[in-house]
PDB file of C-alpha atoms in Angstrom:
ATOM      1  CA  GLU A  10       6.145  23.230 -21.921  1.00  0.00           C
ATOM      2  CA  ALA A  11       7.004  23.619 -18.319  1.00  0.00           C
ATOM      3  CA  LEU A  12       4.028  25.473 -17.021  1.00  0.00           C
ATOM      4  CA  LYS A  13       2.534  22.949 -18.415  1.00  0.00           C
ATOM      5  CA  PRO A  14      -0.047  20.884 -16.284  1.00  0.00           C
ATOM      6  CA  THR A  15       1.885  18.008 -14.926  1.00  0.00           C
ATOM      7  CA  GLU A  16      -1.175  14.729 -15.761  1.00  0.00           C
ATOM      8  CA  TYR A  17      -0.876  11.131 -14.989  1.00  0.00           C
ATOM      9  CA  GLY A  18       0.353   8.746 -17.281  1.00  0.00           C
ATOM     10  CA  ARG A  19      -1.087   6.140 -19.039  1.00  0.00           C
ATOM     11  CA  PRO A  20      -3.362   3.353 -16.518  1.00  0.00           C
ATOM     12  CA  TRP A  21      -1.610   0.238 -15.940  1.00  0.00           C
ATOM     13  CA  MET A  22      -3.850  -2.858 -15.804  1.00  0.00           C
ATOM     14  CA  PHE A  23      -3.647  -2.954 -11.396  1.00  0.00           C
ATOM     15  CA  GLU A  24      -5.017   0.815 -10.444  1.00  0.00           C
ATOM     16  CA  LYS A  25      -2.388   0.682  -7.500  1.00  0.00           C
ATOM     17  CA  LEU A  26       0.004  -0.128 -10.080  1.00  0.00           C
ATOM     18  CA  THR A  27      -1.090   3.342 -11.830  1.00  0.00           C
ATOM     19  CA  ASP A  28      -1.168   4.761  -8.528  1.00  0.00           C
ATOM     20  CA  ILE A  29       2.626   4.791  -7.076  1.00  0.00           C
ATOM     21  CA  THR A  30       3.841   5.248 -10.548  1.00  0.00           C
ATOM     22  CA  TYR A  31       1.954   7.734 -11.724  1.00  0.00           C
ATOM     23  CA  GLY A  32       1.365   5.791 -15.366  1.00  0.00           C
ATOM     24  CA  ARG A  33       2.842   4.983 -17.767  1.00  0.00           C
ATOM     25  CA  ARG A  34       4.604   7.960 -20.307  1.00  0.00           C
ATOM     26  CA  LEU A  35       5.221   8.058 -23.593  1.00  0.00           C
ATOM     27  CA  GLY A  36       9.244   7.678 -24.212  1.00  0.00           C
ATOM     28  CA  GLU A  37       9.709   5.364 -21.317  1.00  0.00           C
ATOM     29  CA  VAL A  38      11.008   1.815 -21.223  1.00  0.00           C
ATOM     30  CA  VAL A  39       9.718  -0.357 -18.451  1.00  0.00           C
ATOM     31  CA  ALA A  40      11.738  -3.986 -17.779  1.00  0.00           C
ATOM     32  CA  LEU A  41       9.879  -6.903 -15.874  1.00  0.00           C
ATOM     33  CA  GLY A  42      11.485 -10.168 -14.361  1.00  0.00           C
ATOM     34  CA  ALA A  43      10.445 -13.014 -12.980  1.00  0.00           C
ATOM     35  CA  GLY A  44      11.609 -16.472 -12.365  1.00  0.00           C
ATOM     36  CA  VAL A  45      10.639 -19.951 -15.146  1.00  0.00           C
ATOM     37  CA  SER A  46       7.195 -19.864 -14.957  1.00  0.00           C
ATOM     38  CA  VAL A  47       6.254 -17.759 -12.569  1.00  0.00           C
ATOM     39  CA  GLY A  48       3.888 -15.519 -14.781  1.00  0.00           C
ATOM     40  CA  LYS A  49       6.171 -13.265 -16.573  1.00  0.00           C
ATOM     41  CA  THR A  50       4.187 -13.818 -19.786  1.00  0.00           C
ATOM     42  CA  ASP A  51       0.774 -14.404 -18.395  1.00  0.00           C
ATOM     43  CA  THR A  52       1.539 -10.520 -16.479  1.00  0.00           C
ATOM     44  CA  VAL A  53       2.294  -9.414 -20.527  1.00  0.00           C
ATOM     45  CA  MET A  54      -0.348 -10.817 -21.931  1.00  0.00           C
ATOM     46  CA  GLN A  55      -3.108  -9.054 -19.251  1.00  0.00           C
ATOM     47  CA  SER A  56      -1.736  -5.779 -20.206  1.00  0.00           C
ATOM     48  CA  VAL A  57      -1.636  -6.022 -23.499  1.00  0.00           C
ATOM     49  CA  ALA A  58      -5.539  -7.247 -23.316  1.00  0.00           C
ATOM     50  CA  PHE A  59      -5.660  -3.858 -21.020  1.00  0.00           C
ATOM     51  CA  ASP A  60      -4.033  -1.893 -23.026  1.00  0.00           C
ATOM     52  CA  LEU A  61      -6.385  -3.214 -26.207  1.00  0.00           C
ATOM     53  CA  LYS A  62      -9.240  -2.048 -23.831  1.00  0.00           C
ATOM     54  CA  GLN A  63      -8.219   1.234 -22.974  1.00  0.00           C
ATOM     55  CA  GLY A  64      -7.819   1.586 -27.650  1.00  0.00           C
ATOM     56  CA  TYR A  65      -4.485   1.860 -27.535  1.00  0.00           C
ATOM     57  CA  LYS A  66      -2.554   0.414 -30.471  1.00  0.00           C
ATOM     58  CA  VAL A  67      -0.012  -2.240 -29.212  1.00  0.00           C
ATOM     59  CA  GLY A  68       2.483  -3.997 -31.266  1.00  0.00           C
ATOM     60  CA  THR A  69       4.022  -7.765 -29.915  1.00  0.00           C
ATOM     61  CA  PHE A  70       7.169  -9.264 -30.066  1.00  0.00           C
ATOM     62  CA  MET A  71       7.017 -12.384 -28.162  1.00  0.00           C
ATOM     63  CA  LEU A  72      10.270 -14.483 -29.168  1.00  0.00           C
ATOM     64  CA  GLU A  73       9.107 -17.108 -27.481  1.00  0.00           C
ATOM     65  CA  GLN A  74       5.797 -18.090 -29.164  1.00  0.00           C
ATOM     66  CA  GLN A  75       3.894 -18.253 -32.147  1.00  0.00           C
ATOM     67  CA  PRO A  76       1.672 -15.276 -33.153  1.00  0.00           C
ATOM     68  CA  ARG A  77      -1.453 -18.282 -33.366  1.00  0.00           C
ATOM     69  CA  GLU A  78      -0.967 -18.079 -29.472  1.00  0.00           C
ATOM     70  CA  THR A  79      -0.080 -14.970 -28.735  1.00  0.00           C
ATOM     71  CA  LEU A  80      -3.320 -14.127 -30.262  1.00  0.00           C
ATOM     72  CA  LEU A  81      -5.158 -16.798 -28.241  1.00  0.00           C
ATOM     73  CA  ARG A  82      -3.806 -16.187 -24.854  1.00  0.00           C
ATOM     74  CA  ILE A  83      -4.646 -12.626 -25.731  1.00  0.00           C
ATOM     75  CA  ALA A  84      -8.159 -13.108 -26.892  1.00  0.00           C
ATOM     76  CA  GLY A  85      -8.581 -15.476 -23.411  1.00  0.00           C
ATOM     77  CA  LYS A  86      -7.268 -12.069 -21.598  1.00  0.00           C
ATOM     78  CA  LEU A  87     -10.688 -10.147 -23.122  1.00  0.00           C
ATOM     79  CA  ASP A  88     -12.784 -12.840 -22.591  1.00  0.00           C
ATOM     80  CA  GLY A  89     -12.254 -15.076 -19.215  1.00  0.00           C
ATOM     81  CA  GLN A  90     -11.780 -17.914 -21.400  1.00  0.00           C
ATOM     82  CA  HIS A  91      -8.328 -20.265 -21.907  1.00  0.00           C
ATOM     83  CA  TYR A  92      -8.316 -20.196 -26.040  1.00  0.00           C
ATOM     84  CA  HIS A  93      -4.771 -21.490 -25.928  1.00  0.00           C
ATOM     85  CA  LEU A  94      -5.891 -24.685 -24.449  1.00  0.00           C
ATOM     86  CA  PRO A  95      -7.113 -27.812 -25.686  1.00  0.00           C
ATOM     87  CA  ASP A  96      -9.194 -28.914 -23.242  1.00  0.00           C
ATOM     88  CA  ASN A  97     -11.253 -25.711 -23.573  1.00  0.00           C
ATOM     89  CA  GLU A  98     -14.580 -25.534 -24.366  1.00  0.00           C
ATOM     90  CA  THR A  99     -14.171 -22.590 -26.612  1.00  0.00           C
ATOM     91  CA  ASP A 100     -17.434 -20.672 -28.042  1.00  0.00           C
ATOM     92  CA  PRO A 101     -16.198 -20.587 -32.086  1.00  0.00           C
ATOM     93  CA  LYS A 102     -19.059 -17.612 -32.706  1.00  0.00           C
ATOM     94  CA  LYS A 103     -17.062 -15.542 -29.382  1.00  0.00           C
ATOM     95  CA  LEU A 104     -13.696 -16.567 -30.277  1.00  0.00           C
ATOM     96  CA  GLU A 105     -13.714 -15.201 -34.016  1.00  0.00           C
ATOM     97  CA  ALA A 106     -15.958 -12.315 -33.065  1.00  0.00           C
ATOM     98  CA  SER A 107     -12.815 -11.153 -29.957  1.00  0.00           C
ATOM     99  CA  ILE A 108     -10.414 -11.722 -32.756  1.00  0.00           C
ATOM    100  CA  LEU A 109     -11.796  -9.410 -35.569  1.00  0.00           C
ATOM    101  CA  GLY A 110     -12.823  -7.015 -32.666  1.00  0.00           C
ATOM    102  CA  MET A 111      -8.493  -6.384 -32.147  1.00  0.00           C
ATOM    103  CA  ASN A 112      -8.218  -3.781 -34.832  1.00  0.00           C
ATOM    104  CA  ASN A 113      -5.301  -2.723 -33.128  1.00  0.00           C
ATOM    105  CA  LEU A 114      -3.066  -5.531 -32.159  1.00  0.00           C
ATOM    106  CA  TYR A 115       0.189  -5.932 -34.352  1.00  0.00           C
ATOM    107  CA  ILE A 116       1.823  -8.910 -33.942  1.00  0.00           C
ATOM    108  CA  TYR A 117       5.331  -9.810 -34.807  1.00  0.00           C
ATOM    109  CA  ASP A 118       5.960 -12.965 -36.640  1.00  0.00           C
ATOM    110  CA  ASN A 119       9.716 -13.955 -35.457  1.00  0.00           C
ATOM    111  CA  PHE A 120      10.245 -17.171 -37.641  1.00  0.00           C
ATOM    112  CA  GLY A 121      13.586 -17.233 -39.022  1.00  0.00           C
ATOM    113  CA  SER A 122      14.288 -13.427 -37.616  1.00  0.00           C
ATOM    114  CA  ILE A 123      15.039 -12.191 -33.889  1.00  0.00           C
ATOM    115  CA  ASP A 124      17.890  -9.643 -34.417  1.00  0.00           C
ATOM    116  CA  TRP A 125      16.918  -6.247 -33.637  1.00  0.00           C
ATOM    117  CA  GLU A 126      17.500  -4.567 -36.405  1.00  0.00           C
ATOM    118  CA  THR A 127      14.542  -6.620 -37.810  1.00  0.00           C
ATOM    119  CA  ILE A 128      12.290  -5.924 -34.891  1.00  0.00           C
ATOM    120  CA  SER A 129      13.712  -2.190 -34.580  1.00  0.00           C
ATOM    121  CA  SER A 130      12.581  -1.585 -38.363  1.00  0.00           C
ATOM    122  CA  LYS A 131       9.287  -3.361 -37.951  1.00  0.00           C
ATOM    123  CA  ILE A 132       9.342  -1.026 -34.579  1.00  0.00           C
ATOM    124  CA  LYS A 133       9.859   2.227 -36.598  1.00  0.00           C
ATOM    125  CA  PHE A 134       7.017   0.667 -39.479  1.00  0.00           C
ATOM    126  CA  MET A 135       3.988  -0.301 -36.807  1.00  0.00           C
ATOM    127  CA  LYS A 136       4.547   3.810 -35.514  1.00  0.00           C
ATOM    128  CA  HIS A 137       4.663   5.663 -38.899  1.00  0.00           C
ATOM    129  CA  ASN A 138       2.389   3.519 -40.365  1.00  0.00           C
ATOM    130  CA  TYR A 139      -0.025   2.566 -38.351  1.00  0.00           C
ATOM    131  CA  GLY A 140       0.236   4.728 -34.903  1.00  0.00           C
ATOM    132  CA  VAL A 141       1.160   1.934 -32.443  1.00  0.00           C
ATOM    133  CA  GLU A 142       2.696   3.816 -29.042  1.00  0.00           C
ATOM    134  CA  MET A 143       2.432   0.438 -26.960  1.00  0.00           C
ATOM    135  CA  PHE A 144       5.242  -1.918 -27.388  1.00  0.00           C
ATOM    136  CA  TYR A 145       6.309  -5.389 -25.707  1.00  0.00           C
ATOM    137  CA  ILE A 146       9.013  -7.228 -25.994  1.00  0.00           C
ATOM    138  CA  ASP A 147       9.123 -10.499 -24.027  1.00  0.00           C
ATOM    139  CA  ASN A 148      12.452 -11.026 -24.122  1.00  0.00           C
ATOM    140  CA  LEU A 149      15.949  -9.815 -24.049  1.00  0.00           C
ATOM    141  CA  THR A 150      17.713 -13.095 -23.587  1.00  0.00           C
ATOM    142  CA  ALA A 151      16.230 -14.336 -27.190  1.00  0.00           C
ATOM    143  CA  LEU A 152      17.422 -10.745 -28.694  1.00  0.00           C
ATOM    144  CA  ASN A 153      21.312 -11.469 -27.100  1.00  0.00           C
ATOM    145  CA  ALA A 154      21.534 -14.971 -27.086  1.00  0.00           C
ATOM    146  CA  HIS A 155      23.705 -15.260 -30.746  1.00  0.00           C
ATOM    147  CA  ALA A 156      26.260 -12.066 -29.141  1.00  0.00           C
ATOM    148  CA  GLN A 157      29.844 -13.181 -28.967  1.00  0.00           C
ATOM    149  CA  ASP A 158      30.077 -10.616 -26.065  1.00  0.00           C
ATOM    150  CA  GLU A 159      26.075 -11.579 -24.658  1.00  0.00           C
ATOM    151  CA  ARG A 160      27.041  -8.227 -21.707  1.00  0.00           C
ATOM    152  CA  ARG A 161      28.816  -5.613 -23.840  1.00  0.00           C
ATOM    153  CA  ASN A 162      25.927  -6.719 -26.729  1.00  0.00           C
ATOM    154  CA  LEU A 163      22.606  -6.209 -24.095  1.00  0.00           C
ATOM    155  CA  ASP A 164      24.404  -3.141 -23.151  1.00  0.00           C
ATOM    156  CA  GLY A 165      24.079  -1.476 -26.462  1.00  0.00           C
ATOM    157  CA  LEU A 166      20.191  -3.234 -26.917  1.00  0.00           C
ATOM    158  CA  MET A 167      19.466  -1.452 -24.023  1.00  0.00           C
ATOM    159  CA  ALA A 168      20.850   2.073 -25.489  1.00  0.00           C
ATOM    160  CA  ASP A 169      18.978   1.769 -28.512  1.00  0.00           C
ATOM    161  CA  ILE A 170      15.481   0.149 -27.143  1.00  0.00           C
ATOM    162  CA  ALA A 171      15.722   3.332 -24.762  1.00  0.00           C
ATOM    163  CA  ALA A 172      16.980   5.679 -27.743  1.00  0.00           C
ATOM    164  CA  LEU A 173      14.381   4.571 -30.247  1.00  0.00           C
ATOM    165  CA  ALA A 174      11.577   5.089 -27.516  1.00  0.00           C
ATOM    166  CA  LYS A 175      12.718   8.665 -26.912  1.00  0.00           C
ATOM    167  CA  GLU A 176      12.413   9.329 -30.472  1.00  0.00           C
ATOM    168  CA  LEU A 177       9.450   7.759 -31.813  1.00  0.00           C
ATOM    169  CA  ASP A 178       7.953   8.691 -27.978  1.00  0.00           C
ATOM    170  CA  ILE A 179       6.390   5.250 -27.569  1.00  0.00           C
ATOM    171  CA  TRP A 180       6.674   2.929 -24.640  1.00  0.00           C
ATOM    172  CA  VAL A 181       8.018  -0.231 -24.816  1.00  0.00           C
ATOM    173  CA  LEU A 182       8.103  -2.919 -21.819  1.00  0.00           C
ATOM    174  CA  VAL A 183      11.230  -5.583 -22.114  1.00  0.00           C
ATOM    175  CA  VAL A 184      11.447  -9.157 -20.495  1.00  0.00           C
ATOM    176  CA  SER A 185      14.156 -10.595 -18.919  1.00  0.00           C
ATOM    177  CA  HIS A 186      15.234 -13.421 -17.100  1.00  0.00           C
ATOM    178  CA  LEU A 187      16.809 -14.033 -13.482  1.00  0.00           C
ATOM    179  CA  ASN A 188      20.286 -15.407 -12.323  1.00  0.00           C
ATOM    180  CA  PRO A 189      19.471 -17.813  -9.655  1.00  0.00           C
ATOM    181  CA  PRO A 190      19.704 -15.534  -6.027  1.00  0.00           C
ATOM    182  CA  LYS A 191      22.393 -16.364  -4.379  1.00  0.00           C
ATOM    183  CA  THR A 192      20.944 -17.095  -0.927  1.00  0.00           C
ATOM    184  CA  GLY A 193      16.983 -17.623   0.426  1.00  0.00           C
ATOM    185  CA  ALA A 194      14.281 -18.640  -1.763  1.00  0.00           C
ATOM    186  CA  SER A 195      14.495 -19.635  -5.390  1.00  0.00           C
ATOM    187  CA  HIS A 196      12.268 -17.619  -7.848  1.00  0.00           C
ATOM    188  CA  GLU A 197      10.266 -20.360  -7.880  1.00  0.00           C
ATOM    189  CA  ALA A 198       9.743 -20.581  -4.514  1.00  0.00           C
ATOM    190  CA  GLY A 199       8.596 -17.173  -4.102  1.00  0.00           C
ATOM    191  CA  GLY A 200      11.980 -15.333  -3.708  1.00  0.00           C
ATOM    192  CA  THR A 201      12.142 -11.553  -4.172  1.00  0.00           C
ATOM    193  CA  VAL A 202      13.539 -10.565  -7.251  1.00  0.00           C
ATOM    194  CA  GLU A 203      16.189  -8.117  -6.543  1.00  0.00           C
ATOM    195  CA  GLN A 204      17.952  -5.589  -9.572  1.00  0.00           C
ATOM    196  CA  GLY A 205      21.156  -7.576  -9.635  1.00  0.00           C
ATOM    197  CA  GLN A 206      19.027 -10.783 -10.544  1.00  0.00           C
ATOM    198  CA  LEU A 207      17.916  -9.293 -14.064  1.00  0.00           C
ATOM    199  CA  THR A 208      20.247 -11.579 -16.705  1.00  0.00           C
ATOM    200  CA  GLY A 209      23.099  -8.252 -17.801  1.00  0.00           C
ATOM    201  CA  SER A 210      21.412  -6.325 -14.723  1.00  0.00           C
ATOM    202  CA  ARG A 211      23.532  -3.000 -15.473  1.00  0.00           C
ATOM    203  CA  ALA A 212      22.308  -2.654 -18.775  1.00  0.00           C
ATOM    204  CA  ILE A 213      18.844  -2.408 -17.737  1.00  0.00           C
ATOM    205  CA  MET A 214      19.518  -0.521 -14.623  1.00  0.00           C
ATOM    206  CA  ARG A 215      20.747   1.677 -16.059  1.00  0.00           C
ATOM    207  CA  TRP A 216      18.251   2.518 -19.467  1.00  0.00           C
ATOM    208  CA  SER A 217      15.233   1.329 -17.810  1.00  0.00           C
ATOM    209  CA  SER A 218      12.992   4.256 -16.451  1.00  0.00           C
ATOM    210  CA  PHE A 219      10.830   1.539 -14.534  1.00  0.00           C
ATOM    211  CA  ILE A 220      12.167  -2.634 -13.059  1.00  0.00           C
ATOM    212  CA  PHE A 221       9.921  -4.525 -12.353  1.00  0.00           C
ATOM    213  CA  GLY A 222       9.463  -8.114 -10.465  1.00  0.00           C
ATOM    214  CA  VAL A 223       7.001 -10.633 -11.028  1.00  0.00           C
ATOM    215  CA  GLU A 224       7.011 -13.076  -7.747  1.00  0.00           C
ATOM    216  CA  ARG A 225       5.238 -16.218  -6.720  1.00  0.00           C
ATOM    217  CA  ASN A 226       6.031 -19.118  -4.950  1.00  0.00           C
ATOM    218  CA  THR A 227       4.887 -21.970  -7.834  1.00  0.00           C
ATOM    219  CA  ILE A 228       5.476 -24.810  -6.185  1.00  0.00           C
ATOM    220  CA  HIS A 229       3.735 -24.033  -2.136  1.00  0.00           C
ATOM    221  CA  GLU A 230       1.819 -27.400  -0.858  1.00  0.00           C
ATOM    222  CA  ASP A 231      -1.270 -25.538  -1.032  1.00  0.00           C
ATOM    223  CA  PRO A 232      -2.639 -25.034  -4.239  1.00  0.00           C
ATOM    224  CA  VAL A 233      -4.639 -21.821  -3.351  1.00  0.00           C
ATOM    225  CA  GLU A 234      -1.479 -20.079  -2.255  1.00  0.00           C
ATOM    226  CA  ARG A 235      -0.045 -21.591  -5.229  1.00  0.00           C
ATOM    227  CA  GLN A 236      -1.960 -18.614  -7.430  1.00  0.00           C
ATOM    228  CA  LYS A 237      -0.971 -15.826  -5.105  1.00  0.00           C
ATOM    229  CA  GLY A 238       1.528 -13.510  -6.286  1.00  0.00           C
ATOM    230  CA  LEU A 239       3.445  -9.728  -6.293  1.00  0.00           C
ATOM    231  CA  ILE A 240       4.069  -7.330  -8.961  1.00  0.00           C
ATOM    232  CA  ARG A 241       7.621  -5.512  -6.795  1.00  0.00           C
ATOM    233  CA  CYS A 242       8.680  -1.985  -7.865  1.00  0.00           C
ATOM    234  CA  ILE A 243      12.744  -2.039  -7.864  1.00  0.00           C
ATOM    235  CA  LYS A 244      12.918   0.625  -9.447  1.00  0.00           C
ATOM    236  CA  ASP A 245      11.402   3.857  -9.975  1.00  0.00           C
ATOM    237  CA  ARG A 246      13.233   6.594 -11.895  1.00  0.00           C
ATOM    238  CA  PHE A 247      10.083   8.912 -11.945  1.00  0.00           C
ATOM    239  CA  SER A 248       9.436   9.446  -8.694  1.00  0.00           C
ATOM    240  CA  GLY A 249      11.230   7.481  -6.872  1.00  0.00           C
ATOM    241  CA  LYS A 250       7.856   6.509  -4.932  1.00  0.00           C
ATOM    242  CA  ALA A 251       7.186   3.389  -6.356  1.00  0.00           C
ATOM    243  CA  THR A 252      10.557   1.574  -5.407  1.00  0.00           C
ATOM    244  CA  GLY A 253      10.595  -1.115  -3.246  1.00  0.00           C
ATOM    245  CA  LYS A 254       6.337  -1.064  -3.061  1.00  0.00           C
ATOM    246  CA  THR A 255       4.297  -4.063  -4.094  1.00  0.00           C
ATOM    247  CA  ILE A 256       0.932  -4.981  -5.435  1.00  0.00           C
ATOM    248  CA  GLY A 257      -0.805  -8.141  -4.789  1.00  0.00           C
ATOM    249  CA  PHE A 258      -2.675 -10.733  -7.123  1.00  0.00           C
ATOM    250  CA  VAL A 259      -4.493 -13.961  -7.225  1.00  0.00           C
ATOM    251  CA  TYR A 260      -4.492 -16.037 -10.586  1.00  0.00           C
ATOM    252  CA  ASP A 261      -8.228 -17.045 -11.053  1.00  0.00           C
ATOM    253  CA  ILE A 262      -7.880 -20.899 -12.584  1.00  0.00           C
ATOM    254  CA  ASP A 263     -11.302 -20.449 -14.035  1.00  0.00           C
ATOM    255  CA  THR A 264     -10.641 -17.534 -16.078  1.00  0.00           C
ATOM    256  CA  GLY A 265      -7.171 -17.478 -16.229  1.00  0.00           C
ATOM    257  CA  ILE A 266      -6.858 -13.269 -15.437  1.00  0.00           C
ATOM    258  CA  GLN A 267      -4.950 -11.759 -12.810  1.00  0.00           C
ATOM    259  CA  LEU A 268      -6.603 -10.273  -9.929  1.00  0.00           C
ATOM    260  CA  GLU A 269      -5.664  -7.179  -8.064  1.00  0.00           C
ATOM    261  CA  SER A 270      -5.832  -7.625  -4.449  1.00  0.00           C
ATOM    262  CA  GLU A 271      -8.852  -5.319  -4.065  1.00  0.00           C
ATOM    263  CA  ALA A 272     -10.708  -7.213  -6.192  1.00  0.00           C
ATOM    264  CA  ILE A 273      -9.841 -10.628  -4.513  1.00  0.00           C
ATOM    265  CA  GLU A 274     -11.075  -9.070  -0.894  1.00  0.00           C
ATOM    266  CA  GLN A 275     -14.738  -8.102  -3.053  1.00  0.00           C
ATOM    267  CA  LEU A 276     -14.903 -11.792  -4.842  1.00  0.00           C
ATOM    268  CA  ASP A 277     -14.107 -13.037  -0.783  1.00  0.00           C
ATOM    269  CA  MET A 278     -12.073 -15.907  -2.256  1.00  0.00           C
ATOM    270  CA  PHE A 279     -10.139 -16.137   0.855  1.00  0.00           C
ATOM    271  CA  GLU A 280     -12.766 -15.059   3.791  1.00  0.00           C
ATOM    272  CA  GLY A 281     -11.190 -15.310   7.101  1.00  0.00           C
ATOM    273  CA  GLU A 282      -7.853 -15.031   6.114  1.00  0.00           C
ATOM    274  CA  ASP A 283      -5.585 -12.376   7.313  1.00  0.00           C
ATOM    275  CA  ASP A 284      -2.531 -11.732   4.225  1.00  0.00           C
ATOM    276  CA  ASP A 285      -1.033  -8.733   2.877  1.00  0.00           C
ATOM    277  CA  TYR A 286      -1.972  -9.634  -0.501  1.00  0.00           C
TER     278      TYR A 286
END
C-alpha cells in the first residue's frame, strides 16, 4: 500500500483550493465556518453543484432549509439562475430538465427529526444502497441545539462523524456557526475567521482534517466590495501547506455563482483595480 503512487484527491470547486490542499480525500471530515449571512450555505450549494457536475453522488442534510429550496438553489448554481427567488424569470422547461438530470443527488427531509442517530443511519443507507460518497451537513448547531451539555455533546458528535467517515470511506463537510470575535471587526464586516471562534471549537479542531472560514464584508458601503470574499484555510492536517492561505472570490449577482479570482480577472469585472482578490 505504501509503495502505491500518491495522487491528488477529488477537486474542489476552486482550482487554487485543490492545489493547496492536494484535493479532497475520502475518509476526511472538513469544517466550514462563517458569520451570519456571509455565505456559508451559498458556498455549500455551489460545492454540491460542482460535485454533481463531476459525476459524484452527493447526500445533503440542510437542516435549516426545506428540500424544495435546497433543490432550487442547487439547480440555480448549475444553470446560473436564482430559481429560489420569486422575482426570477424562470424557464420551466430548463428548470425541469436540470432537476430531472440530478440523479446523483440525495436530499434528506429533516422534518420532525434532526438527531444524529437518525442522520447517521441515513448516511449509512445512502452509502450502502446508492453508493453516495460526498456528504454535506449544514449545520452542527441544529444537531447540537437540544443537548443538555452542548460542548460535551459536540465532542462526541464530531468523534462519531470522523469515525463514520473512516468506516464508510466517505467525505463529509460540516458547517459551523461562529462566536463573535473578541477584538477587531465583526465577521459581518469582514473580520478574520479563527479556529477558536467556531462554536464548540475544540471538538471541531480535534476531529477535522481541514477547517475553512468564509470572509466577506456584508455591510460595506460599496455594493461591489460587498460581493468580494475570501475562503481562508485555518487548519490543514494533511500537509500543513494550506494553513493561513486564502482563495479570493467574487459573487456574481446576475448568476448567483462565486467566481474564483482568476476567473474574475478574465472577465475584467474590476478593470483598473489593484487588489488581492
